[in-house]
XYZ file of N, CA and C in Angstrom:
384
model
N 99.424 8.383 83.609
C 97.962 8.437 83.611
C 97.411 7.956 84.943
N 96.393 8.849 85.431
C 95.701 7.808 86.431
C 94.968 6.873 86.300
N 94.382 5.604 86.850
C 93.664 4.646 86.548
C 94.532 3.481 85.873
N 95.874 3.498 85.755
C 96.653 2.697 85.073
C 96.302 2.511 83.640
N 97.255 1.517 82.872
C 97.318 0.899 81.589
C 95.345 0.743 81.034
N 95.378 -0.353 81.988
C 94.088 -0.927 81.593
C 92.658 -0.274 81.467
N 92.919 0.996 82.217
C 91.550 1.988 82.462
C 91.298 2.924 81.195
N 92.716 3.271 80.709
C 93.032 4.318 79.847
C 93.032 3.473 78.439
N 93.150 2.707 78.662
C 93.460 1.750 77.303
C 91.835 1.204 76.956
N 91.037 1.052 78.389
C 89.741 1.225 77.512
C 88.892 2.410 77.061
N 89.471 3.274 77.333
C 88.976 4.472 76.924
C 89.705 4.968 75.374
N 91.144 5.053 75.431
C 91.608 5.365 74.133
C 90.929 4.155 73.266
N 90.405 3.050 73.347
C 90.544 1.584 72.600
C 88.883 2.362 71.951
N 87.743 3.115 72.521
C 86.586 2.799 72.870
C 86.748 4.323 71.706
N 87.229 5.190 71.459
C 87.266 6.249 71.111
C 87.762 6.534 69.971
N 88.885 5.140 69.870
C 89.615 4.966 68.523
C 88.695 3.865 67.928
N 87.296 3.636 68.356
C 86.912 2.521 67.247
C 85.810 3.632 66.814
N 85.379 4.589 67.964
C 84.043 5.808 67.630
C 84.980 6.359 66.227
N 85.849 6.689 66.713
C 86.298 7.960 65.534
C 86.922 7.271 64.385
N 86.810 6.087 64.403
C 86.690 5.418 62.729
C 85.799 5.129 61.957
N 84.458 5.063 63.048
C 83.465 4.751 62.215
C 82.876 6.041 61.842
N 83.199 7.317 62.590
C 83.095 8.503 61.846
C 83.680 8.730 60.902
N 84.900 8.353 60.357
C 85.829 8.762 59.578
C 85.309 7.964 58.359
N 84.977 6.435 58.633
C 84.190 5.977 57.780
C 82.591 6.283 57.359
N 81.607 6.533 58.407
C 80.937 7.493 57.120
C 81.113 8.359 56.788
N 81.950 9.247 57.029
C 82.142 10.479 56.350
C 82.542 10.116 54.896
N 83.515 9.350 54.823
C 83.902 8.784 53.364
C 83.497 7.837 52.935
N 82.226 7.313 53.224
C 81.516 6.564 52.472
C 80.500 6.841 51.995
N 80.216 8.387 52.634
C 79.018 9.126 52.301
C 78.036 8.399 52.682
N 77.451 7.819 54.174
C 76.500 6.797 54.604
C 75.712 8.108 54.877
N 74.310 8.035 54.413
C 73.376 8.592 54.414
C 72.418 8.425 56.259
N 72.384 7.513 56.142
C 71.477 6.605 57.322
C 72.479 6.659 58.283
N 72.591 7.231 59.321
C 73.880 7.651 60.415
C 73.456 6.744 61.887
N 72.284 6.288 61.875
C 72.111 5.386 62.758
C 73.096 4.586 63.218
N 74.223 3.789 62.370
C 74.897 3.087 62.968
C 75.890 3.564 63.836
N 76.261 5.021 63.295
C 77.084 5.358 64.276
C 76.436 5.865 65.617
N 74.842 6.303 65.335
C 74.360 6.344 66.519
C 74.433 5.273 67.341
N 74.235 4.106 67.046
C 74.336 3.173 67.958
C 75.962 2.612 68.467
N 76.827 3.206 67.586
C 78.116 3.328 68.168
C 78.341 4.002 69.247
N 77.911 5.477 69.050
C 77.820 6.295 70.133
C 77.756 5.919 71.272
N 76.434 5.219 71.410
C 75.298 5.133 71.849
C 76.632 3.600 73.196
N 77.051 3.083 72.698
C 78.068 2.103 73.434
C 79.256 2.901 73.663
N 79.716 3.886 73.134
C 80.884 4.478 73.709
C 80.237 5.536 74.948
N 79.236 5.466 74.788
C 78.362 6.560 76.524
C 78.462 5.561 77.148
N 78.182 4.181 77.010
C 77.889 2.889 78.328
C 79.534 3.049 78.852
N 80.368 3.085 77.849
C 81.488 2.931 78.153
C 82.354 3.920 79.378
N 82.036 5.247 78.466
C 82.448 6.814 79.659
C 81.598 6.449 80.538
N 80.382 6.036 81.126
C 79.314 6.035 81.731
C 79.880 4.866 82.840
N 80.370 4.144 82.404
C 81.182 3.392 83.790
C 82.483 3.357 83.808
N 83.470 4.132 83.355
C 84.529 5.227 83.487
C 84.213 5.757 84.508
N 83.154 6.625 84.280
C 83.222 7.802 85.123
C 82.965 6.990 86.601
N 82.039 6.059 86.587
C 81.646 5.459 88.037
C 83.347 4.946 88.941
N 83.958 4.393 88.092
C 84.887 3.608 88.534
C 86.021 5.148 89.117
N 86.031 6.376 88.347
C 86.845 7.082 88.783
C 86.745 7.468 89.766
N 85.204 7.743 89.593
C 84.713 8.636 91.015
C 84.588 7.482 92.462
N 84.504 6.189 92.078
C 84.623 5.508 93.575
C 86.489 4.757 93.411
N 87.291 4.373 92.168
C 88.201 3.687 92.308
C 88.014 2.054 92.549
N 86.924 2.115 91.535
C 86.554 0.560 91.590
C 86.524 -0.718 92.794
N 87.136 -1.631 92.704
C 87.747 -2.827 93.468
C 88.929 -2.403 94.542
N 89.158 -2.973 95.288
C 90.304 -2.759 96.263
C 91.382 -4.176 96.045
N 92.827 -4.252 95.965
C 93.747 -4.989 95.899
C 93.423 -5.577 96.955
N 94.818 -6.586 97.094
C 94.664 -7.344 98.534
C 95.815 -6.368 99.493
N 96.526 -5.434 98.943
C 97.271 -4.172 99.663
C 96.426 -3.461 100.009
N 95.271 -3.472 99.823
C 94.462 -2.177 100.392
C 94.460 -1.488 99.548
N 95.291 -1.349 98.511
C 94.945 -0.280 97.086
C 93.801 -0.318 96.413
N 93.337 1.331 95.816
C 92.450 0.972 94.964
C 92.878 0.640 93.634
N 92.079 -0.279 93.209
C 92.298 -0.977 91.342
C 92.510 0.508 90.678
N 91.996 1.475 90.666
C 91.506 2.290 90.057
C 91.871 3.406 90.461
N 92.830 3.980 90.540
C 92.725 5.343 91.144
C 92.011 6.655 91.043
N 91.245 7.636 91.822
C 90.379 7.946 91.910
C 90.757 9.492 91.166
N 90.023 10.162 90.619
C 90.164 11.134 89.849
C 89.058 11.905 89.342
N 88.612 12.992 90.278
C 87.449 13.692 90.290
C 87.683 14.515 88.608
N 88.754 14.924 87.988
C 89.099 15.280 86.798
C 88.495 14.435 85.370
N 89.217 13.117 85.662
C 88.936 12.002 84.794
C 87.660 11.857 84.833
N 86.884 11.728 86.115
C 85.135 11.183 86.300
C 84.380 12.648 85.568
N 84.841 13.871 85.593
C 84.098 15.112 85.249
C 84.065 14.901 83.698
N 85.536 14.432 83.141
C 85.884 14.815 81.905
C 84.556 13.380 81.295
N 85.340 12.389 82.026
C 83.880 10.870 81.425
C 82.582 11.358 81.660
N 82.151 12.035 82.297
C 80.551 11.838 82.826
C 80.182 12.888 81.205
N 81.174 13.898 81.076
C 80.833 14.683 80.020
C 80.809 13.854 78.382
N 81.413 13.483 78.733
C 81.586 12.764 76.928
C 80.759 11.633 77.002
N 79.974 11.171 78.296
C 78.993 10.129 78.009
C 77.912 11.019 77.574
N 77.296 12.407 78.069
C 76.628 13.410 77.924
C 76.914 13.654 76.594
N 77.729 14.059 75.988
C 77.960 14.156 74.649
C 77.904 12.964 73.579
N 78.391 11.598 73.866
C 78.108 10.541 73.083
C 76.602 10.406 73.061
N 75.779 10.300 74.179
C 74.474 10.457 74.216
C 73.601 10.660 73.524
N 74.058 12.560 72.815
C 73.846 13.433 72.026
C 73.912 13.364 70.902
N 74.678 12.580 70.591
C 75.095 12.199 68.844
C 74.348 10.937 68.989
N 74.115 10.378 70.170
C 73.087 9.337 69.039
C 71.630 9.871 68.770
N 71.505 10.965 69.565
C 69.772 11.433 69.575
C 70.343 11.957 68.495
N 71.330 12.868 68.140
C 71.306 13.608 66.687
C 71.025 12.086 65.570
N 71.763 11.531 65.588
C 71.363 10.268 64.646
C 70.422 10.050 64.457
N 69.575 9.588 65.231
C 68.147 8.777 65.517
C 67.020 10.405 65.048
N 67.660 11.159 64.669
C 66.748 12.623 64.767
C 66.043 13.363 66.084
N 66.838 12.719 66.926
C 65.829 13.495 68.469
C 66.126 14.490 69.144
N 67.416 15.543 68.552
C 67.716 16.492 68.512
C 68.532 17.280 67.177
N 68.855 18.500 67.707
C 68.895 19.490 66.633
C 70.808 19.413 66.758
N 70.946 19.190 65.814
C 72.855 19.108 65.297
C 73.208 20.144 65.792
N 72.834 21.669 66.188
C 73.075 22.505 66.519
C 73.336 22.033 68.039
N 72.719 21.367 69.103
C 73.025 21.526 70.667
C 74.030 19.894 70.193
N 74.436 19.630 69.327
C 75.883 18.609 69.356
C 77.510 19.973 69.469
N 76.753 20.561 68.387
C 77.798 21.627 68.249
C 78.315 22.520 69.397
N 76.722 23.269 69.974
C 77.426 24.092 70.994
C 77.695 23.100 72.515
N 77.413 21.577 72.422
C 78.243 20.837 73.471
C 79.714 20.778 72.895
N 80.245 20.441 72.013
C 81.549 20.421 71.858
C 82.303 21.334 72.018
N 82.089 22.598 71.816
C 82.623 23.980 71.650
C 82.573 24.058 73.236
N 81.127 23.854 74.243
C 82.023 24.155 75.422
C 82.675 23.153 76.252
N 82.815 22.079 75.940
C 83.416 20.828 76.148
C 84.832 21.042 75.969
N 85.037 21.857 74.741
C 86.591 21.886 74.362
C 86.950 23.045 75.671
N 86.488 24.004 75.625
C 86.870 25.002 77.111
C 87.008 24.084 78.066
N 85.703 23.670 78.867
C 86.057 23.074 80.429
C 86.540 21.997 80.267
N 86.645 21.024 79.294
C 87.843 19.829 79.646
C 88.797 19.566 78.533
N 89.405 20.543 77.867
C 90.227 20.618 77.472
C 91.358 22.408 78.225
N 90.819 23.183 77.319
C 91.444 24.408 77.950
C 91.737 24.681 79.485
N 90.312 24.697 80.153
C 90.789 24.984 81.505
C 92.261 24.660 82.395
N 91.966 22.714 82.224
C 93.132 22.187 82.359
C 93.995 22.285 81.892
N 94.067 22.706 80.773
C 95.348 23.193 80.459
C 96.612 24.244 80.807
N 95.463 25.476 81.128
C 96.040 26.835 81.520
C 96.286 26.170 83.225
N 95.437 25.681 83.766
C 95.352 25.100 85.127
C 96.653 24.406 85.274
N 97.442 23.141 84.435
C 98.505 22.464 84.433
C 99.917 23.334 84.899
N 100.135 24.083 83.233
C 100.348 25.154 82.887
C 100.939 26.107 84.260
N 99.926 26.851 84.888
C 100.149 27.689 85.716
C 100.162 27.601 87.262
N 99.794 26.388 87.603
C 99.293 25.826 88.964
C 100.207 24.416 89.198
N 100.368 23.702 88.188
C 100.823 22.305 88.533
C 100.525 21.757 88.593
N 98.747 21.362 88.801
C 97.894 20.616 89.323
C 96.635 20.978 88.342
N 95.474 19.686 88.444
C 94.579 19.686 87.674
C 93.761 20.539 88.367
N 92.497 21.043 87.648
C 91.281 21.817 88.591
C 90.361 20.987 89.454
N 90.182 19.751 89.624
C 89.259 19.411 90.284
C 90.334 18.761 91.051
């Protein structure tokens, strides 16, 4: 992974607590979805300085390394899913239509899932 252990681990950590509390209202049948809006709503703060740290590589070591290694891929893929966490909390809160959650995911799954993939795949290398 780029960004090491600690970068990725707050992102899987931040994504695996979103998609439980989905999993939990879904099966609790919670009517009032606010809370996960405001879950959301902290997993965007989260991609939202992801993405900053990818796109500059945070802090510098005392080697001259960056903390963070830099990854125009990783910062495209974060800046998007803060854009999309965003979205689900306005769907929550009622300030948009469930329909523009939907057609963000659908093309979300193309440009940062598929592309890169066929891109890996056939090139070796990521697209950005």
């Amino acid at each position: 992974f780029v960004g090491g252990d600690a970068m990725n681990g707050m992102l899987f950590g931040a994504f695996g607590v979103f998609y439980v509390t989905v999993a939990y209202c879904i099966l609790a049948g919670i009517e009032d979805l606010r809370s996960l809006g405001n879950m959301s709503l902290t997993v965007a703060l989260i991609c939202a300085i992801a993405c900053w740290l990818f796109l500059t590589g945070g802090g510098v070591k005392p080697d001259g390394a960056a903390i963070v290694g830099k990854s125009l891929y990783l910062a495209f893929m974060t800046g998007c899913f803060t854009v999309l966490t965003v979205v689900v909390w306005a769907v929550t809160y009622g300030k948009v239509s469930a329909k523009l959650a939907g057609v963000l995911l659908i093309a979300m799954a193309i440009v940062d899932l598929i592309v890169p993939a066929i891109d890996l795949l056939g090139f070796g290398k990521l697209p950005f």
